[in-house]
XYZ file of N, CA, C and O in Angstrom:
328
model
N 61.065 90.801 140.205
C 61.526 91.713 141.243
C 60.395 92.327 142.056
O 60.548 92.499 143.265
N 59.511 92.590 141.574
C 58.275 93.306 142.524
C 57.310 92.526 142.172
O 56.351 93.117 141.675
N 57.207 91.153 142.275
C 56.236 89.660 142.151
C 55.002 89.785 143.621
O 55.316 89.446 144.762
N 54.359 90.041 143.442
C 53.612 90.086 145.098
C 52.859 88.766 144.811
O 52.266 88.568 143.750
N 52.926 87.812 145.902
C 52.880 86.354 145.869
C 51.401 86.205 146.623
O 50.970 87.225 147.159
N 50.841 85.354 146.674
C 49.056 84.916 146.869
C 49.548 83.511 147.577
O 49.578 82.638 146.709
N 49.958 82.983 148.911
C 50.261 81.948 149.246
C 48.805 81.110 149.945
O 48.286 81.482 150.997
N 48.430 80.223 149.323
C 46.829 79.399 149.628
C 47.605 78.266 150.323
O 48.346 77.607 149.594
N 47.554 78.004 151.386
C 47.973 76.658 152.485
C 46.609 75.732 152.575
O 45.522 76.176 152.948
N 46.798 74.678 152.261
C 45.864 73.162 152.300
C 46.644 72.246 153.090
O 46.487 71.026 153.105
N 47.294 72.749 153.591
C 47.951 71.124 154.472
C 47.586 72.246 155.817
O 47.368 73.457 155.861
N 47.652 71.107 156.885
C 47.566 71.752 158.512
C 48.868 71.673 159.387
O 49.720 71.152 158.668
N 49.301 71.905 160.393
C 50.314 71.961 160.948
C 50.671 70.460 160.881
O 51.704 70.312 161.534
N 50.261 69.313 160.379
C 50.946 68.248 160.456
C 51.525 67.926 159.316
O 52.206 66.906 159.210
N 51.287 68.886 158.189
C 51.507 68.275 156.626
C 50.611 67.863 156.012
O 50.636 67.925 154.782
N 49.388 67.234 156.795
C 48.311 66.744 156.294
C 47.396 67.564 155.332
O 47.436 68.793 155.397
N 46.350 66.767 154.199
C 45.288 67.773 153.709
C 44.585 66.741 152.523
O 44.889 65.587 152.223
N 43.575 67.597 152.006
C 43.253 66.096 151.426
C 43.084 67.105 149.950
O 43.151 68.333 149.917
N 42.850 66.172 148.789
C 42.491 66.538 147.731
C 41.522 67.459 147.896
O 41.994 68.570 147.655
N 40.353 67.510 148.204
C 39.216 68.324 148.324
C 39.670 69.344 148.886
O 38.748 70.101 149.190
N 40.900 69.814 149.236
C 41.702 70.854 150.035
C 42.120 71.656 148.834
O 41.890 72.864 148.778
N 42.657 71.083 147.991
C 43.157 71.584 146.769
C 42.936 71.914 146.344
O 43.473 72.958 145.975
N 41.472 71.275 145.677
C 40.310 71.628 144.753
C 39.737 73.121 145.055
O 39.825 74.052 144.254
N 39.297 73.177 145.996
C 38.937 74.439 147.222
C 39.737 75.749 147.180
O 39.171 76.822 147.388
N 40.946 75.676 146.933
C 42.192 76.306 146.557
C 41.768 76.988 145.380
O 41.316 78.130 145.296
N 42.006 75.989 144.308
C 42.061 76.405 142.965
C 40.447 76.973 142.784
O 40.541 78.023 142.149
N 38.996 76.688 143.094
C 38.164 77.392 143.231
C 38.229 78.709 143.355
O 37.788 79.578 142.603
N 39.109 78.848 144.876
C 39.106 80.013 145.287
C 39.864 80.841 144.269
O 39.356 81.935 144.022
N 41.161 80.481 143.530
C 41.690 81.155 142.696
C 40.916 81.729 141.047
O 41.091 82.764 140.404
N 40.196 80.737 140.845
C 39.265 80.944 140.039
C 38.223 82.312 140.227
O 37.828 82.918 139.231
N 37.936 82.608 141.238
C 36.589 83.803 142.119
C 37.315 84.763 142.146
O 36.718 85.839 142.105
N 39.198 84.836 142.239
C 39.583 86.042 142.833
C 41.035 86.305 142.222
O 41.931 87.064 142.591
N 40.922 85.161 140.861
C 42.414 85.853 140.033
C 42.364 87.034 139.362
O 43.462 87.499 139.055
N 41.225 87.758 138.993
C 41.100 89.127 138.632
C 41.806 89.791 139.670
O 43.018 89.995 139.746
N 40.635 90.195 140.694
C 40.925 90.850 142.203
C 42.658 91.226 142.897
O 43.175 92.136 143.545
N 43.157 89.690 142.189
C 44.636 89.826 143.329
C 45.580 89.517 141.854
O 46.714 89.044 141.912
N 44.971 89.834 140.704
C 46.141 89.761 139.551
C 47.068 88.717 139.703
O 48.266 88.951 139.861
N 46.582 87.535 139.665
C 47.035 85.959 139.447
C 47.160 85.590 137.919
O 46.330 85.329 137.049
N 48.318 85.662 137.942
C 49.090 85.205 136.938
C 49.494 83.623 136.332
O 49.281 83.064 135.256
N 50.280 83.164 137.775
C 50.507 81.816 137.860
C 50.346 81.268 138.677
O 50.856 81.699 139.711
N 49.453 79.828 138.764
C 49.122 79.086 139.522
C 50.602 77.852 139.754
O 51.027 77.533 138.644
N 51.306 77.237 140.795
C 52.345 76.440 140.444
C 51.683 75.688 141.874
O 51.448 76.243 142.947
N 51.430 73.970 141.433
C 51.050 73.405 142.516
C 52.430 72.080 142.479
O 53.203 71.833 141.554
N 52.337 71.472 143.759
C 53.001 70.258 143.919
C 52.314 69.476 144.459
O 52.442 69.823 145.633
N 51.240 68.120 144.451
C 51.053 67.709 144.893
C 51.740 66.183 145.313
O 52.355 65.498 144.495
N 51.560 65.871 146.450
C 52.653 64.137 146.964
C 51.424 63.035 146.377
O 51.582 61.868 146.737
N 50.320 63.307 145.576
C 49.145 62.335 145.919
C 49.485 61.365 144.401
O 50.056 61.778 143.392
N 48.989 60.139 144.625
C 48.962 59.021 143.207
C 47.730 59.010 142.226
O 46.575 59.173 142.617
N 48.111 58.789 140.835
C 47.134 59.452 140.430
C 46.701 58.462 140.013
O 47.323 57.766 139.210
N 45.051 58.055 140.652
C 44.742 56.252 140.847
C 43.368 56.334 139.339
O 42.628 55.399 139.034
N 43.403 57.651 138.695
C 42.268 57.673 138.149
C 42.506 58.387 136.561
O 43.395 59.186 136.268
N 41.590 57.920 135.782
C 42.133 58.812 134.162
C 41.950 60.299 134.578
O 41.251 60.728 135.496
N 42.836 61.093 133.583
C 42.427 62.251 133.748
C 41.405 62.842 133.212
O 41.206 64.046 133.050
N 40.703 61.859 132.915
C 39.078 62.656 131.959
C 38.194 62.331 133.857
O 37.172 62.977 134.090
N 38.389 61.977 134.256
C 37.608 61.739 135.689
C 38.182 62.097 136.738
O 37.451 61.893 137.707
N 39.699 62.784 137.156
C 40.183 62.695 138.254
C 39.347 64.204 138.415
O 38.927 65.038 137.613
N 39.354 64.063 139.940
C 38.622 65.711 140.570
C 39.688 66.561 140.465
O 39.511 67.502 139.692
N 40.773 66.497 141.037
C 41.985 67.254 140.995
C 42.447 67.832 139.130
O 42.989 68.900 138.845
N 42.109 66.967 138.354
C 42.501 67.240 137.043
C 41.389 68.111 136.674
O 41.753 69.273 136.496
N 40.183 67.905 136.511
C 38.792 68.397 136.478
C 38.909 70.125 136.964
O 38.805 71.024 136.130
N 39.053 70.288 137.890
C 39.206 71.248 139.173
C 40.550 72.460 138.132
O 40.332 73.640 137.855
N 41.609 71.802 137.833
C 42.606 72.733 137.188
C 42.102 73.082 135.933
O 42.349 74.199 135.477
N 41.425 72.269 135.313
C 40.749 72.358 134.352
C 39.764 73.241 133.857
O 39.716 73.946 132.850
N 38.705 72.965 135.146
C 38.485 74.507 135.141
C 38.196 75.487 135.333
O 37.215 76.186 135.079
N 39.702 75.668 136.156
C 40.326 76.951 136.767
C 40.669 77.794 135.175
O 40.337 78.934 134.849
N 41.434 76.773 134.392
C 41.971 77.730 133.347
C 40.752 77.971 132.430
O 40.419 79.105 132.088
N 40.248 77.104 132.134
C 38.543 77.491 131.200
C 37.705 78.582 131.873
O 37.025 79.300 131.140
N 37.684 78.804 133.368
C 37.370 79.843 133.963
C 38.123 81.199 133.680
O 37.518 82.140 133.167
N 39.233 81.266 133.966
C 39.943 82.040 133.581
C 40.118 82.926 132.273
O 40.208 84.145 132.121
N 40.134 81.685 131.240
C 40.113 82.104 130.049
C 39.013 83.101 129.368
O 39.180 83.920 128.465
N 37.599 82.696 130.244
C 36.602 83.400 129.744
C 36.470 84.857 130.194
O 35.950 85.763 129.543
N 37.124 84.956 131.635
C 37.160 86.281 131.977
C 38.365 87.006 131.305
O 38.692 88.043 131.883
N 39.221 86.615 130.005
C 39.997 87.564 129.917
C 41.194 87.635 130.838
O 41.884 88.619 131.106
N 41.275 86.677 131.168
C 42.765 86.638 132.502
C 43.567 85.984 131.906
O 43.185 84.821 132.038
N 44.608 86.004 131.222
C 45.482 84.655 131.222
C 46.358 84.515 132.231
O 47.030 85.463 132.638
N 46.433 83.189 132.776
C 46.890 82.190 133.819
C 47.675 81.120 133.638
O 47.296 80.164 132.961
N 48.572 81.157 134.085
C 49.647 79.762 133.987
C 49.462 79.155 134.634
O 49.226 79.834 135.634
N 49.311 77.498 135.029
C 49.310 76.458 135.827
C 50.067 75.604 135.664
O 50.200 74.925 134.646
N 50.623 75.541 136.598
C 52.315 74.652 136.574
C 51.497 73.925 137.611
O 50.827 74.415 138.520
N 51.751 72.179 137.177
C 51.393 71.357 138.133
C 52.673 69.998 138.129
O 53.224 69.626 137.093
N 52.903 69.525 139.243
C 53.776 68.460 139.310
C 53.250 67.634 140.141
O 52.172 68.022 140.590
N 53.789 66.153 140.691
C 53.812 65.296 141.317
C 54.122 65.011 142.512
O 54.018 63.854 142.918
């Protein structure tokens, strides 16, 4: 009921954006989930996942967001889908 929301946009007025858009995102959430009391991270990305997850950047990157997180004492949810 009184949820105050943190909306991070990576696509541009065409829909477009690239992984490294994302990554950039979740960085930023990493520097400033204290600051703005980030709770839960919930992403959707449309992209294929052409790589293991011990190497993908995008997997890497959420990864660690929450290992970041964790050390400052924040706990953080990350909901990720397809």
């Amino acid at each position: 009921p009184e949820a105050a929301l943190v909306s991070l946009k990576v696509l541009d007025a065409q829909g477009r954006g690239t992984i490294s858009d994302v990554i950039a995102a979740l960085d930023w959430v990493a520097a400033n989930a204290r600051s703005y009391n980030i709770r839960v991270v919930n992403l959707s990305v449309g992209a294929a996942v052409t790589q293991s997850y011990w190497i993908d950047p995008l997997t890497l990157a959420a990864k660690r967001l929450a290992e970041e997180t964790k050390r400052q004492s924040n706990h953080l949810e990350l909901i990720a889908s397809e």
